[in-house]
CSV table of C-alpha atoms in Angstrom, one decimal:
chain,number,residue,atom,x,y,z
A,2,ASP,CA,9.8,5.9,0.7
A,3,ALA,CA,13.0,4.3,0.5
A,4,ASP,CA,11.9,3.3,-2.9
A,5,VAL,CA,13.2,6.4,-4.6
A,6,THR,CA,17.0,6.9,-2.7
A,7,GLN,CA,19.2,10.0,-3.0
A,8,THR,CA,23.0,10.1,-2.1
A,9,PRO,CA,24.4,12.1,-0.8
A,10,ARG,CA,21.8,13.7,1.8
A,11,ASN,CA,23.7,16.5,2.8
A,12,ARG,CA,26.7,18.0,0.8
A,13,ILE,CA,28.8,21.4,1.4
A,14,THR,CA,31.0,22.1,-1.8
A,15,LYS,CA,33.4,24.9,-2.7
A,16,THR,CA,32.7,27.2,-5.6
A,17,GLY,CA,33.6,26.0,-9.2
A,18,LYS,CA,33.6,22.4,-8.2
A,19,ARG,CA,32.1,19.8,-9.9
A,20,ILE,CA,29.6,17.5,-8.2
A,21,MET,CA,27.1,14.7,-8.7
A,22,LEU,CA,23.8,14.0,-7.0
A,23,GLU,CA,22.3,10.6,-7.3
A,24,CYS,CA,19.1,9.4,-7.6
A,25,SER,CA,18.1,5.2,-8.0
A,26,GLN,CA,14.7,3.8,-7.7
A,27,THR,CA,13.1,0.3,-7.0
A,28,LYS,CA,9.8,1.2,-8.1
A,29,GLY,CA,10.3,0.0,-11.5
A,30,HIS,CA,9.0,3.7,-13.2
A,31,ASP,CA,10.4,5.1,-16.3
A,32,ARG,CA,9.7,8.2,-15.8
A,33,MET,CA,12.5,10.4,-13.8
A,34,TYR,CA,13.0,14.2,-12.8
A,35,TRP,CA,15.2,16.6,-11.1
A,36,TYR,CA,13.7,19.5,-9.1
A,37,ARG,CA,14.7,22.0,-7.3
A,38,GLN,CA,13.8,23.8,-4.3
A,39,ASP,CA,14.2,27.0,-2.9
A,40,PRO,CA,12.2,28.8,-0.7
A,41,GLY,CA,9.2,30.8,-1.8
A,42,LEU,CA,9.7,29.4,-5.4
A,43,GLY,CA,8.3,26.0,-5.0
A,44,LEU,CA,9.6,23.0,-6.7
A,45,ARG,CA,11.4,24.0,-10.6
A,46,LEU,CA,12.1,21.4,-12.9
A,47,ILE,CA,15.7,21.0,-13.6
A,48,TYR,CA,15.9,17.9,-16.5
A,49,TYR,CA,13.6,14.7,-16.8
A,50,SER,CA,13.8,11.8,-18.5
A,51,PHE,CA,11.2,9.4,-19.6
A,52,ASP,CA,13.2,6.4,-20.7
A,53,VAL,CA,16.8,5.0,-20.6
A,54,LYS,CA,19.3,7.9,-23.0
A,55,ASP,CA,16.3,10.0,-23.2
A,56,ILE,CA,16.9,13.6,-21.8
A,57,ASN,CA,15.0,16.7,-21.6
A,58,LYS,CA,15.5,20.3,-20.6
A,59,GLY,CA,12.9,21.7,-17.5
A,60,GLU,CA,12.6,24.8,-16.6
A,61,ILE,CA,16.0,25.6,-15.1
A,62,SER,CA,18.5,23.5,-16.9
A,63,ASP,CA,21.3,26.2,-17.2
A,64,GLY,CA,24.7,25.1,-15.0
A,65,TYR,CA,23.3,21.7,-14.7
A,66,SER,CA,23.8,18.3,-16.7
A,67,VAL,CA,22.5,14.9,-16.2
A,68,SER,CA,22.8,11.3,-17.2
A,69,ARG,CA,20.3,8.3,-17.0
A,70,GLN,CA,22.4,5.1,-18.5
A,71,ALA,CA,19.6,2.4,-16.5
A,72,GLN,CA,16.1,2.6,-15.9
A,73,ALA,CA,16.9,3.0,-12.1
A,74,LYS,CA,19.4,5.4,-12.2
A,75,PHE,CA,19.1,9.6,-12.6
A,76,SER,CA,22.3,11.5,-11.8
A,77,LEU,CA,22.6,15.4,-11.8
A,78,SER,CA,25.8,17.1,-12.4
A,79,LEU,CA,26.8,20.5,-11.3
A,80,GLU,CA,29.9,20.9,-14.1
A,81,SER,CA,30.8,24.1,-12.0
A,82,ALA,CA,29.0,24.8,-8.9
A,83,ILE,CA,28.0,28.6,-8.0
A,84,PRO,CA,26.6,29.7,-4.7
A,85,ASN,CA,23.1,30.1,-6.3
A,86,GLN,CA,23.1,26.7,-7.0
A,87,THR,CA,22.5,26.2,-3.2
A,88,ALA,CA,19.2,24.5,-2.7
A,89,LEU,CA,17.2,21.8,-1.7
A,90,TYR,CA,17.3,19.1,-4.4
A,91,PHE,CA,15.0,16.3,-5.2
A,92,CYS,CA,14.6,13.6,-7.6
A,93,ALA,CA,11.2,12.5,-8.3
A,94,THR,CA,9.5,9.2,-10.4
A,95,SER,CA,6.6,8.6,-12.3
A,96,ASP,CA,4.6,5.9,-14.2
A,97,ARG,CA,4.3,6.3,-17.8
A,98,GLY,CA,1.1,5.9,-19.0
A,99,VAL,CA,-0.7,6.6,-15.4
A,100,VAL,CA,-1.7,9.6,-14.5
A,101,TYR,CA,-0.5,9.6,-10.8
A,102,GLY,CA,1.5,12.1,-9.0
A,103,TYR,CA,5.0,12.0,-8.3
A,104,THR,CA,7.1,9.8,-5.9
A,105,PHE,CA,9.8,11.6,-4.5
A,106,GLY,CA,13.4,11.4,-3.0
A,107,SER,CA,14.0,12.2,0.4
A,108,GLY,CA,16.1,15.3,-1.0
A,109,THR,CA,19.8,16.4,-1.3
A,110,ARG,CA,20.5,19.8,0.6
A,111,LEU,CA,23.4,21.1,-1.1
A,112,THR,CA,25.5,24.1,-0.1
A,113,VAL,CA,27.8,25.8,-2.1
A,114,VAL,CA,30.5,28.2,-0.7
B,16,GLY,CA,3.6,26.9,-20.9
B,17,GLU,CA,1.8,26.0,-17.6
B,18,ASN,CA,1.5,28.7,-15.0
B,19,VAL,CA,0.4,27.9,-11.4
B,20,GLU,CA,-0.1,30.5,-8.7
B,21,GLN,CA,-1.0,29.7,-5.1
B,22,HIS,CA,-2.4,31.6,-2.5
B,23,PRO,CA,-1.9,32.2,0.5
B,24,SER,CA,1.8,31.4,1.0
B,25,THR,CA,1.4,31.5,4.8
B,26,LEU,CA,-1.7,30.7,6.7
B,27,SER,CA,-1.8,30.2,10.5
B,28,VAL,CA,-5.2,29.1,12.0
B,29,GLN,CA,-5.9,27.4,15.2
B,30,GLU,CA,-6.8,23.4,15.9
B,31,GLY,CA,-9.9,22.9,14.9
B,32,ASP,CA,-11.1,25.3,12.3
B,33,SER,CA,-10.6,24.9,8.6
B,34,ALA,CA,-7.9,25.8,6.6
B,35,VAL,CA,-8.2,26.5,2.3
B,36,ILE,CA,-5.6,27.1,-0.2
B,37,LYS,CA,-6.3,28.3,-3.4
B,38,CYS,CA,-4.4,27.5,-6.9
B,39,THR,CA,-5.4,29.1,-10.4
B,40,TYR,CA,-3.7,27.7,-13.4
B,41,SER,CA,-3.1,29.0,-17.1
B,42,ASP,CA,-3.6,26.4,-19.6
B,43,SER,CA,-7.4,25.1,-20.1
B,44,ALA,CA,-5.8,21.9,-21.4
B,45,SER,CA,-4.3,21.2,-17.8
B,46,ASN,CA,-6.6,18.1,-16.7
B,47,TYR,CA,-4.6,16.6,-13.3
B,48,PHE,CA,-4.6,18.5,-10.0
B,49,PRO,CA,-2.3,16.7,-7.4
B,50,TRP,CA,-1.5,18.3,-4.0
B,51,TYR,CA,1.5,17.6,-2.2
B,52,LYS,CA,2.0,17.6,1.9
B,53,GLN,CA,5.9,18.4,3.0
B,54,GLU,CA,6.5,18.2,6.4
B,55,LEU,CA,9.7,20.1,7.8
B,56,GLY,CA,13.0,18.3,6.3
B,57,LYS,CA,10.9,15.6,4.4
B,58,ARG,CA,10.0,14.9,1.0
B,59,PRO,CA,7.0,16.0,-0.6
B,60,GLN,CA,4.2,13.2,-0.3
B,61,LEU,CA,1.0,13.3,-2.4
B,62,ILE,CA,-1.9,13.9,-0.3
B,63,ILE,CA,-4.8,13.7,-3.1
B,64,ASP,CA,-5.1,14.8,-6.3
B,65,ILE,CA,-8.3,15.5,-8.7
B,66,ARG,CA,-8.7,15.0,-12.7
B,67,SER,CA,-10.4,17.6,-14.7
B,68,ASN,CA,-13.9,15.3,-15.4
B,69,VAL,CA,-14.4,15.7,-11.6
B,70,GLY,CA,-15.3,18.9,-9.7
B,71,GLU,CA,-14.6,17.8,-5.8
B,72,LYS,CA,-12.9,14.8,-4.5
B,73,LYS,CA,-12.8,14.5,-0.5
B,74,ASP,CA,-10.7,12.0,1.6
B,75,GLN,CA,-11.5,12.3,5.3
B,76,ARG,CA,-10.5,15.3,6.6
B,77,ILE,CA,-9.1,16.9,3.2
B,78,ALA,CA,-11.1,17.8,0.1
B,79,VAL,CA,-10.3,19.1,-3.0
B,80,THR,CA,-12.5,21.1,-5.5
B,81,LEU,CA,-11.9,22.3,-9.0
B,82,ASN,CA,-13.6,24.8,-11.0
B,83,LYS,CA,-12.7,24.2,-14.8
B,84,THR,CA,-14.5,27.4,-16.2
B,85,ALA,CA,-12.6,29.5,-14.0
B,86,LYS,CA,-9.2,27.6,-13.8
B,87,HIS,CA,-8.6,27.3,-10.5
B,88,PHE,CA,-8.7,24.7,-7.4
B,89,SER,CA,-8.4,24.5,-3.6
B,90,LEU,CA,-7.9,22.6,-1.0
B,91,HIS,CA,-9.7,22.4,2.2
B,92,ILE,CA,-8.6,20.7,5.5
B,93,THR,CA,-11.6,20.5,8.0
B,94,GLU,CA,-11.1,20.1,11.9
B,95,THR,CA,-7.3,21.2,11.6
B,96,GLN,CA,-4.8,19.6,13.8
B,97,PRO,CA,-1.0,20.6,14.6
B,98,GLU,CA,0.1,17.6,12.6
B,99,ASP,CA,-1.5,19.5,9.9
B,100,SER,CA,1.4,22.0,9.7
B,101,ALA,CA,3.8,21.7,7.0
B,102,VAL,CA,4.1,23.5,3.5
B,103,TYR,CA,1.4,22.6,1.0
B,104,PHE,CA,2.3,22.3,-2.7
B,105,CYS,CA,-0.3,22.8,-5.6
B,106,ALA,CA,0.3,21.5,-9.1
B,107,ALA,CA,-1.0,21.2,-12.5
B,108,LYS,CA,-0.1,18.6,-15.4
B,109,GLU,CA,-0.4,19.6,-19.0
B,110,PRO,CA,-1.6,16.3,-21.4
B,111,HIS,CA,0.1,17.5,-24.1
B,112,ASN,CA,3.5,19.1,-22.9
B,113,ASN,CA,5.9,16.0,-22.1
B,114,ASN,CA,7.6,18.1,-19.4
B,115,ASP,CA,4.6,17.0,-17.1
B,116,MET,CA,3.8,19.0,-13.7
B,117,ARG,CA,4.5,22.6,-12.7
B,118,PHE,CA,4.1,23.4,-9.1
B,119,GLY,CA,2.8,26.3,-7.3
B,120,ALA,CA,5.1,28.2,-4.5
B,121,GLY,CA,3.7,26.7,-1.7
B,122,THR,CA,1.5,27.4,1.1
B,123,ARG,CA,3.1,26.9,4.9
B,124,LEU,CA,0.2,26.4,7.2
B,125,THR,CA,0.7,26.7,10.8
B,126,VAL,CA,-1.9,25.3,13.0
B,127,LYS,CA,-1.7,26.6,16.5
B,128,PRO,CA,-2.7,24.3,19.5
């Protein structure tokens, strides 16, 4: 679905660099999430937001930060990237009050060397 | 918090056979159980879901069953086809916990022609 867009699609960065991953959505959903996917570990929640300026830690928030300045945008930052943050990152959205599954973005493959 | 376990981690079947993937969850209050399919290099996509007030749901060749007493739910795919080959994730949602969904580790299904 083009309605949840992540940029960049692929990124290689060096250890210690700051990097930002962007997510934007046109679905009008209130809730946005950042997940990390590693082989054999499934999808693990990093941060989530239920509204503009609302930020909540997930299972594995250490080493990450997020910003939700607008309803449609949710960005994930790695302040000082390390190799074990190499993973596939997904943004997802869901609608408040409606028990539906998530809509995932296309993913960002991040490699930290 | 909720803990979701998924088995098997890999599954290989012949085209036309059935495939079953099982998940267990820990929080008896969880009330929503979606299944996602992730094809190689693509985003997870919702394929079927079930709510706790229902024991079974079917959509063409796929079905999901829920046993609330035993706290497990299963995905059944009948008459498998090569295009069913993908990674499948189960998830469970806690109604009282704002971090929403916990995912299983995934099952890689291979359908051999």
